[in-house]
């Protein structure tokens, strides 16, 4: 459910400008009359969609992060009900939810020990347990403080300190002077990587100091999640000029990056703690310009406690069900609104695809498989609780799904379910998580790479097929017969194990057809709304890649025409479908069919120019089918719906594994 702040309850304060108008000292008057410190941001570029993205991404990031490592946000609306911006609570409230009014530490930013009268925390009292003795972090004195209210909790950001400050913290940790909350640090970094964060600069990377078990502990957090999904979503809405040369592999997940994490070699995140950005302003305090800081972050890869926390967080990310991702996005997108629902589906599917890639690469790493194999039962239960925290009753049943996935992973890691030398392509097939076009595009370079047993990815699919009974799998990702066919059509070379299959089985694979309920539903369509709803459901099916969903939409329309062309309402249904697909002078194209017009441009500069939506081959194919069928009827009002040039000749569609197998199957 979308939650709003009303603008007339906000006291603004002075504005600042950083891409859009921001009020950093705003306050929100709660219904109780008490005020809450917020940061209010007006719609970026006067476009409410950017506000929806930020609130949705923040809610989603909260599912991937450990609890309360990013502040809560809400959309802001005016009296007319229009969305005019975003309200973000100050992080002190999240710190309070994590720690309560515990004993914290305050840093003297002037480099000199402060007296109580100089303190920036007027209600904070020096801790008697510390005898008011100051600690030092580099040149900065640190004094103990006991806040009286959440607003008094001191929080800091890396850009407030000179270059090299993180390396100072890191040295203090290695010298045993302070402790790092490694779980929080790993959570911030891994979630930023998983969710394609492009804006993790020092101004968005924060920390606070709290006393735990007599020790000073550094806890890390992050803010401003509006540039997550930089590759899969936001590159179609706006990206930095320096990123326009990127292609579709700019945010690849690789074994090299996961092993050296947080040092990134392959992924091109713009602001990242181990990456200098030479085209950025060299005197900008938000840029990671200091070699000492960069080296300190890179050293985390050699820390045993960080590695454990890193693997744990990455593993949790792969286990978060799509339903929970959807629930978090519903804080910004109203599923009762067709446009919101379509936009939510785009984001959900992007995250599911990203999870699949992460899963495949992770389980190809022996060190990660060892981590899963040796994970204590209590840790499994802890991960499950984190994923399900705050989940509504409707989704509580997902606990069984998460538990089943964990058991399957443990079994595969413990019972030689993987082989040494398995590539991510091997692993995707073994996990029954082969997303066809998406998986092939991400890992096709491994198609002819054998593991140490001499097995190529096709051999793995063949072995699964030999152990399976050929039937209609409910989930295409799990169907080894279709996987074999898809691999061969994509260009994988036939292997000895495939050639050794009995001839009837090879013929069966060659003629294999994937069954789906969508085609059964298409046969029974009796109204235009039913056809549009069917297409919408196809577009929202996160189990299928975008290309597969588009191909399936064409097959569903063919199926409808084949079985309903003699029905008296067929002409009206097709005309309704055509308007929904293309729009006309009176209405825009139906949001339910947005996925059909969703572009799959590889170059970021093309995405910048064309955006997310435009004319596609699938749209042309659907129009041709409709026009050809309508031409059979009296050409009364047919011309009113012409949007694309059409011919009476049926166009030859490019061969595709799903399109050919689904086309007009009367047996389904």
CSV table of N, CA and C in Angstrom, one decimal, residues 362-366 368-375 403-420 427 429-432:
chain,number,residue,atom,x,y,z
A,362,UNK,N,27.6,-17.1,-7.9
A,362,UNK,CA,27.9,-17.5,-6.6
A,362,UNK,C,28.2,-19.0,-6.5
A,363,UNK,N,27.3,-19.8,-7.0
A,363,UNK,CA,27.4,-21.2,-6.8
A,363,UNK,C,28.5,-21.9,-7.7
A,364,UNK,N,29.0,-21.1,-8.6
A,364,UNK,CA,30.2,-21.5,-9.4
A,364,UNK,C,31.5,-21.3,-8.6
A,365,UNK,N,31.4,-20.7,-7.4
A,365,UNK,CA,32.6,-20.4,-6.6
A,365,UNK,C,32.8,-21.4,-5.5
A,366,UNK,N,33.8,-22.2,-5.5
A,366,UNK,CA,34.0,-23.3,-4.4
A,366,UNK,C,33.9,-22.7,-3.0
A,368,UNK,N,32.2,-20.2,-1.9
A,368,UNK,CA,30.9,-19.9,-1.5
A,368,UNK,C,30.1,-21.2,-1.3
A,369,UNK,N,30.3,-22.2,-2.1
A,369,UNK,CA,29.7,-23.5,-1.8
A,369,UNK,C,30.1,-24.0,-0.5
A,370,UNK,N,31.4,-23.9,-0.1
A,370,UNK,CA,31.8,-24.3,1.2
A,370,UNK,C,31.1,-23.5,2.3
A,371,UNK,N,30.9,-22.2,2.1
A,371,UNK,CA,30.2,-21.4,3.1
A,371,UNK,C,28.8,-21.9,3.3
A,372,UNK,N,28.1,-22.2,2.2
A,372,UNK,CA,26.7,-22.8,2.4
A,372,UNK,C,26.7,-24.1,3.1
A,373,UNK,N,27.7,-24.9,2.7
A,373,UNK,CA,27.8,-26.3,3.3
A,373,UNK,C,28.0,-26.3,4.8
A,374,UNK,N,28.8,-25.3,5.2
A,374,UNK,CA,29.1,-25.2,6.6
A,374,UNK,C,28.3,-24.2,7.4
A,375,UNK,N,27.3,-23.7,6.8
A,375,UNK,CA,26.4,-22.7,7.5
A,375,UNK,C,25.6,-23.4,8.6
A,403,UNK,N,12.7,-22.0,2.8
A,403,UNK,CA,13.3,-23.2,3.5
A,403,UNK,C,13.6,-24.3,2.5
A,404,UNK,N,12.7,-24.5,1.6
A,404,UNK,CA,13.0,-25.6,0.6
A,404,UNK,C,14.2,-25.2,-0.3
A,405,UNK,N,14.3,-23.9,-0.7
A,405,UNK,CA,15.5,-23.5,-1.5
A,405,UNK,C,16.8,-23.7,-0.7
A,406,UNK,N,16.8,-23.3,0.6
A,406,UNK,CA,17.9,-23.5,1.4
A,406,UNK,C,18.4,-25.0,1.5
A,407,UNK,N,17.4,-25.9,1.7
A,407,UNK,CA,17.7,-27.3,1.8
A,407,UNK,C,18.2,-27.8,0.5
A,408,UNK,N,17.7,-27.4,-0.6
A,408,UNK,CA,18.2,-27.8,-1.9
A,408,UNK,C,19.6,-27.4,-2.1
A,409,UNK,N,19.9,-26.1,-1.8
A,409,UNK,CA,21.2,-25.6,-1.9
A,409,UNK,C,22.2,-26.4,-1.0
A,410,UNK,N,21.8,-26.6,0.2
A,410,UNK,CA,22.7,-27.4,1.1
A,410,UNK,C,23.0,-28.8,0.6
A,411,UNK,N,21.9,-29.4,0.1
A,411,UNK,CA,22.1,-30.7,-0.5
A,411,UNK,C,23.0,-30.7,-1.7
A,412,UNK,N,22.9,-29.8,-2.6
A,412,UNK,CA,23.7,-29.7,-3.8
A,412,UNK,C,25.2,-29.4,-3.4
A,413,UNK,N,25.4,-28.6,-2.4
A,413,UNK,CA,26.7,-28.2,-2.0
A,413,UNK,C,27.4,-29.4,-1.1
A,414,UNK,N,26.6,-30.2,-0.5
A,414,UNK,CA,27.1,-31.3,0.3
A,414,UNK,C,27.2,-32.6,-0.4
A,415,UNK,N,26.4,-32.8,-1.4
A,415,UNK,CA,26.4,-34.2,-2.0
A,415,UNK,C,26.9,-34.1,-3.5
A,416,UNK,N,27.9,-33.4,-3.7
A,416,UNK,CA,28.5,-33.3,-5.0
A,416,UNK,C,27.5,-32.9,-6.1
A,417,UNK,N,26.6,-32.0,-5.7
A,417,UNK,CA,25.7,-31.5,-6.7
A,417,UNK,C,26.3,-30.6,-7.8
A,418,UNK,N,27.5,-30.1,-7.4
A,418,UNK,CA,28.2,-29.3,-8.4
A,418,UNK,C,29.6,-30.0,-8.6
A,419,UNK,N,30.2,-29.7,-9.7
A,419,UNK,CA,31.5,-30.2,-10.0
A,419,UNK,C,32.5,-29.1,-10.1
A,420,UNK,N,33.8,-29.5,-9.7
A,420,UNK,CA,34.8,-28.5,-9.8
A,420,UNK,C,34.9,-28.0,-11.2
A,427,UNK,N,26.0,-24.0,-13.7
A,427,UNK,CA,25.3,-23.8,-12.4
A,427,UNK,C,23.8,-23.4,-12.7
A,429,UNK,N,21.9,-24.2,-15.0
A,429,UNK,CA,21.2,-25.4,-15.5
A,429,UNK,C,21.0,-26.3,-14.3
A,430,UNK,N,22.1,-26.5,-13.5
A,430,UNK,CA,21.9,-27.4,-12.4
A,430,UNK,C,20.9,-27.0,-11.4
A,431,UNK,N,20.8,-25.6,-11.2
A,431,UNK,CA,19.9,-25.1,-10.2
A,431,UNK,C,18.5,-25.0,-10.8
A,432,UNK,N,18.3,-25.4,-12.1
A,432,UNK,CA,17.0,-25.3,-12.8
A,432,UNK,C,16.5,-23.9,-12.8
